[in-house]
mmCIF file of C-alpha atoms in Angstrom:
data_model
loop_
_atom_site.group_PDB
_atom_site.id
_atom_site.type_symbol
_atom_site.label_atom_id
_atom_site.label_comp_id
_atom_site.label_asym_id
_atom_site.label_seq_id
_atom_site.Cartn_x
_atom_site.Cartn_y
_atom_site.Cartn_z
ATOM 1 C CA UNK A 1 113.856 79.039 64.818
ATOM 2 C CA UNK A 2 117.181 78.383 66.508
ATOM 3 C CA UNK A 3 119.109 78.812 63.252
ATOM 4 C CA UNK A 4 117.247 82.012 62.465
ATOM 5 C CA UNK A 5 118.311 83.402 65.852
ATOM 6 C CA UNK A 6 121.938 82.466 65.155
ATOM 7 C CA UNK A 7 121.709 84.083 61.748
ATOM 8 C CA UNK A 8 120.231 87.296 63.180
ATOM 9 C CA UNK A 9 122.972 87.510 65.826
ATOM 10 C CA UNK A 10 125.674 86.953 63.221
ATOM 11 C CA UNK A 11 124.252 89.683 60.961
ATOM 12 C CA UNK A 12 124.192 92.048 63.935
ATOM 13 C CA UNK A 13 127.799 91.266 64.864
ATOM 14 C CA UNK A 14 128.999 91.625 61.279
ATOM 15 C CA UNK A 15 127.221 94.980 60.916
ATOM 16 C CA UNK A 16 128.794 96.330 64.131
ATOM 17 C CA UNK A 17 132.217 95.034 63.113
ATOM 18 C CA UNK A 18 131.712 96.526 59.648
ATOM 19 C CA UNK A 19 131.288 99.980 61.225
ATOM 20 C CA UNK A 20 134.811 99.627 62.572
ATOM 21 C CA UNK A 21 136.199 98.976 59.071
ATOM 22 C CA UNK A 22 134.009 101.204 56.906
ATOM 23 C CA UNK A 23 135.308 104.730 56.481
ATOM 24 C CA UNK A 24 133.567 108.065 56.282
ATOM 25 C CA UNK A 25 134.371 110.615 53.569
ATOM 26 C CA UNK A 26 137.060 112.161 55.771
ATOM 27 C CA UNK A 27 138.931 108.837 55.981
ATOM 28 C CA UNK A 28 138.028 108.051 59.608
ATOM 29 C CA UNK A 29 136.223 104.848 60.629
ATOM 30 C CA UNK A 30 132.566 105.166 61.567
ATOM 31 C CA UNK A 31 133.169 103.426 64.880
ATOM 32 C CA UNK A 32 136.387 103.315 66.894
ATOM 33 C CA UNK A 33 137.254 101.912 70.299
ATOM 34 C CA UNK A 34 138.287 105.399 71.438
ATOM 35 C CA UNK A 35 134.855 106.768 70.496
ATOM 36 C CA UNK A 36 133.117 103.911 72.334
ATOM 37 C CA UNK A 37 135.260 104.520 75.445
ATOM 38 C CA UNK A 38 134.648 108.278 75.380
ATOM 39 C CA UNK A 39 130.870 107.934 74.973
ATOM 40 C CA UNK A 40 130.574 105.255 77.647
ATOM 41 C CA UNK A 41 132.603 107.309 80.154
ATOM 42 C CA UNK A 42 130.425 110.371 79.390
ATOM 43 C CA UNK A 43 127.288 108.307 79.902
ATOM 44 C CA UNK A 44 128.686 106.858 83.118
ATOM 45 C CA UNK A 45 129.559 110.331 84.434
ATOM 46 C CA UNK A 46 126.023 111.589 83.697
ATOM 47 C CA UNK A 47 124.493 108.543 85.385
ATOM 48 C CA UNK A 48 126.652 109.004 88.504
ATOM 49 C CA UNK A 49 125.686 112.693 88.643
ATOM 50 C CA UNK A 50 121.957 111.924 88.381
ATOM 51 C CA UNK A 51 122.184 109.169 91.009
ATOM 52 C CA UNK A 52 124.093 111.380 93.453
ATOM 53 C CA UNK A 53 121.635 114.268 93.008
ATOM 54 C CA UNK A 54 118.657 111.971 93.461
ATOM 55 C CA UNK A 55 120.096 110.271 96.518
ATOM 56 C CA UNK A 56 120.945 113.663 98.023
ATOM 57 C CA UNK A 57 117.326 114.800 97.545
ATOM 58 C CA UNK A 58 116.031 111.592 99.114
ATOM 59 C CA UNK A 59 118.320 111.956 102.130
ATOM 60 C CA UNK A 60 117.329 115.598 102.543
ATOM 61 C CA UNK A 61 113.628 114.767 102.408
ATOM 62 C CA UNK A 62 114.061 111.962 104.944
ATOM 63 C CA UNK A 63 116.087 114.016 107.398
ATOM 64 C CA UNK A 64 114.294 117.320 106.894
ATOM 65 C CA UNK A 65 112.730 118.709 110.020
ATOM 66 C CA UNK A 66 109.030 118.869 109.296
ATOM 67 C CA UNK A 67 107.840 122.310 110.269
ATOM 68 C CA UNK A 68 104.257 121.750 109.145
ATOM 69 C CA UNK A 69 101.654 122.906 111.579
ATOM 70 C CA UNK A 70 99.185 120.626 113.283
ATOM 71 C CA UNK A 71 95.698 120.401 111.778
ATOM 72 C CA UNK A 72 92.792 121.345 114.028
ATOM 73 C CA UNK A 73 89.682 119.161 113.853
ATOM 74 C CA UNK A 74 86.603 118.984 116.034
ATOM 75 C CA UNK A 75 84.688 115.988 117.330
ATOM 76 C CA UNK A 76 81.296 115.740 118.968
ATOM 77 C CA UNK A 77 78.677 113.166 119.803
ATOM 78 C CA UNK A 78 75.091 113.491 118.594
ATOM 79 C CA UNK A 79 71.895 112.500 120.450
ATOM 80 C CA UNK A 80 72.081 108.931 119.062
ATOM 81 C CA UNK A 81 75.605 108.519 120.440
ATOM 82 C CA UNK A 82 77.365 108.610 117.076
ATOM 83 C CA UNK A 83 80.675 110.475 116.915
ATOM 84 C CA UNK A 84 81.256 113.122 114.240
ATOM 85 C CA UNK A 85 84.565 114.609 113.078
ATOM 86 C CA UNK A 86 84.841 117.853 111.129
ATOM 87 C CA UNK A 87 87.104 120.764 110.337
ATOM 88 C CA UNK A 88 84.432 123.076 111.818
ATOM 89 C CA UNK A 89 82.952 122.978 115.315
ATOM 90 C CA UNK A 90 79.456 121.634 115.880
ATOM 91 C CA UNK A 91 77.042 124.514 115.184
ATOM 92 C CA UNK A 92 74.383 123.003 117.480
ATOM 93 C CA UNK A 93 76.429 122.231 120.548
ATOM 94 C CA UNK A 94 79.709 121.569 122.240
ATOM 95 C CA UNK A 95 82.724 120.204 120.328
ATOM 96 C CA UNK A 96 86.095 118.921 121.450
ATOM 97 C CA UNK A 97 89.098 120.391 119.667
ATOM 98 C CA UNK A 98 91.764 117.897 118.528
ATOM 99 C CA UNK A 99 95.181 118.444 116.941
ATOM 100 C CA UNK A 100 96.431 116.130 114.192
ATOM 101 C CA UNK A 101 100.096 115.924 113.276
ATOM 102 C CA UNK A 102 100.363 115.605 109.455
ATOM 103 C CA UNK A 103 103.451 113.422 109.855
ATOM 104 C CA UNK A 104 101.406 110.817 111.735
ATOM 105 C CA UNK A 105 98.632 110.560 109.136
ATOM 106 C CA UNK A 106 98.664 107.618 106.754
ATOM 107 C CA UNK A 107 96.660 108.141 103.585
ATOM 108 C CA UNK A 108 94.948 105.061 102.179
ATOM 109 C CA UNK A 109 92.957 104.881 98.955
ATOM 110 C CA UNK A 110 89.223 104.870 99.595
ATOM 111 C CA UNK A 111 87.132 101.832 98.784
ATOM 112 C CA UNK A 112 83.850 101.992 96.902
ATOM 113 C CA UNK A 113 81.224 102.086 99.650
ATOM 114 C CA UNK A 114 78.206 102.493 97.357
ATOM 115 C CA UNK A 115 77.137 98.919 98.109
ATOM 116 C CA UNK A 116 76.741 99.812 101.783
ATOM 117 C CA UNK A 117 74.272 102.550 100.917
ATOM 118 C CA UNK A 118 72.270 100.243 98.646
ATOM 119 C CA UNK A 119 72.700 102.286 95.506
ATOM 120 C CA UNK A 120 70.918 101.073 92.404
ATOM 121 C CA UNK A 121 74.203 100.707 90.559
ATOM 122 C CA UNK A 122 75.514 98.027 92.887
ATOM 123 C CA UNK A 123 72.329 96.268 93.978
ATOM 124 C CA UNK A 124 71.421 95.505 90.375
ATOM 125 C CA UNK A 125 74.692 93.701 89.808
ATOM 126 C CA UNK A 126 74.237 89.994 89.299
ATOM 127 C CA UNK A 127 76.833 87.483 90.341
ATOM 128 C CA UNK A 128 78.101 87.391 86.774
ATOM 129 C CA UNK A 129 78.787 91.115 86.751
ATOM 130 C CA UNK A 130 75.818 92.082 84.589
ATOM 131 C CA UNK A 131 73.084 94.446 85.706
ATOM 132 C CA UNK A 132 70.224 92.230 84.564
ATOM 133 C CA UNK A 133 68.725 90.890 87.850
ATOM 134 C CA UNK A 134 68.396 91.736 91.499
ATOM 135 C CA UNK A 135 69.001 88.805 93.835
ATOM 136 C CA UNK A 136 66.605 88.542 96.719
ATOM 137 C CA UNK A 137 67.879 86.718 99.823
ATOM 138 C CA UNK A 138 64.656 84.656 99.919
ATOM 139 C CA UNK A 139 65.212 83.512 96.332
ATOM 140 C CA UNK A 140 68.831 82.629 97.083
ATOM 141 C CA UNK A 141 67.763 80.619 100.155
ATOM 142 C CA UNK A 142 65.206 78.734 98.032
ATOM 143 C CA UNK A 143 67.907 78.070 95.433
ATOM 144 C CA UNK A 144 70.173 76.506 98.070
ATOM 145 C CA UNK A 145 67.292 74.387 99.426
ATOM 146 C CA UNK A 146 66.541 73.124 95.904
ATOM 147 C CA UNK A 147 70.220 72.311 95.412
ATOM 148 C CA UNK A 148 70.223 70.278 98.642
ATOM 149 C CA UNK A 149 67.122 68.357 97.453
ATOM 150 C CA UNK A 150 68.795 67.589 94.118
ATOM 151 C CA UNK A 151 71.929 66.465 95.939
ATOM 152 C CA UNK A 152 69.962 64.066 98.184
ATOM 153 C CA UNK A 153 68.001 62.723 95.177
ATOM 154 C CA UNK A 154 71.268 62.017 93.335
ATOM 155 C CA UNK A 155 72.722 60.291 96.396
ATOM 156 C CA UNK A 156 69.601 58.076 96.669
ATOM 157 C CA UNK A 157 69.811 57.219 92.954
ATOM 158 C CA UNK A 158 73.507 56.345 93.272
ATOM 159 C CA UNK A 159 72.756 54.075 96.237
ATOM 160 C CA UNK A 160 69.928 52.393 94.295
ATOM 161 C CA UNK A 161 72.191 51.802 91.304
ATOM 162 C CA UNK A 162 74.941 50.366 93.508
ATOM 163 C CA UNK A 163 72.429 48.072 95.208
ATOM 164 C CA UNK A 164 71.107 46.855 91.840
ATOM 165 C CA UNK A 165 74.563 45.727 90.715
#
């Protein structure tokens, strides 16, 4: 494998060097050091231009004065004492108006909360990830009790075997 890699590198180098010696129909070489220098300086100039434009946009966005208006939301407490937040006031009672500054809001991706509501999709999930069985807490408790009994039986057997030797 090592020799194949050396061979491949040598073929690549010879083919690039051959472009410097082979001539086109007009008598010029396919590849010259002047052409390489010109193309690399053009590429470098384009890269510098793109980087400067991008950095200028980033600086402008960071230093821009945010003139966005505050968002109005309403909060109220229901008869059970639970707080509610909405973009509309409570139609059945009194609401407190609150102002939110969009610059102070951090957006976080939502988690799947279907398991909290006990949806069929998530409660049917087995520990292996298949939807074949529903695990009842009573059955799980019995499973752990059986495992403890097996563990104590194995410990007693080990002690009996050690005593027999």
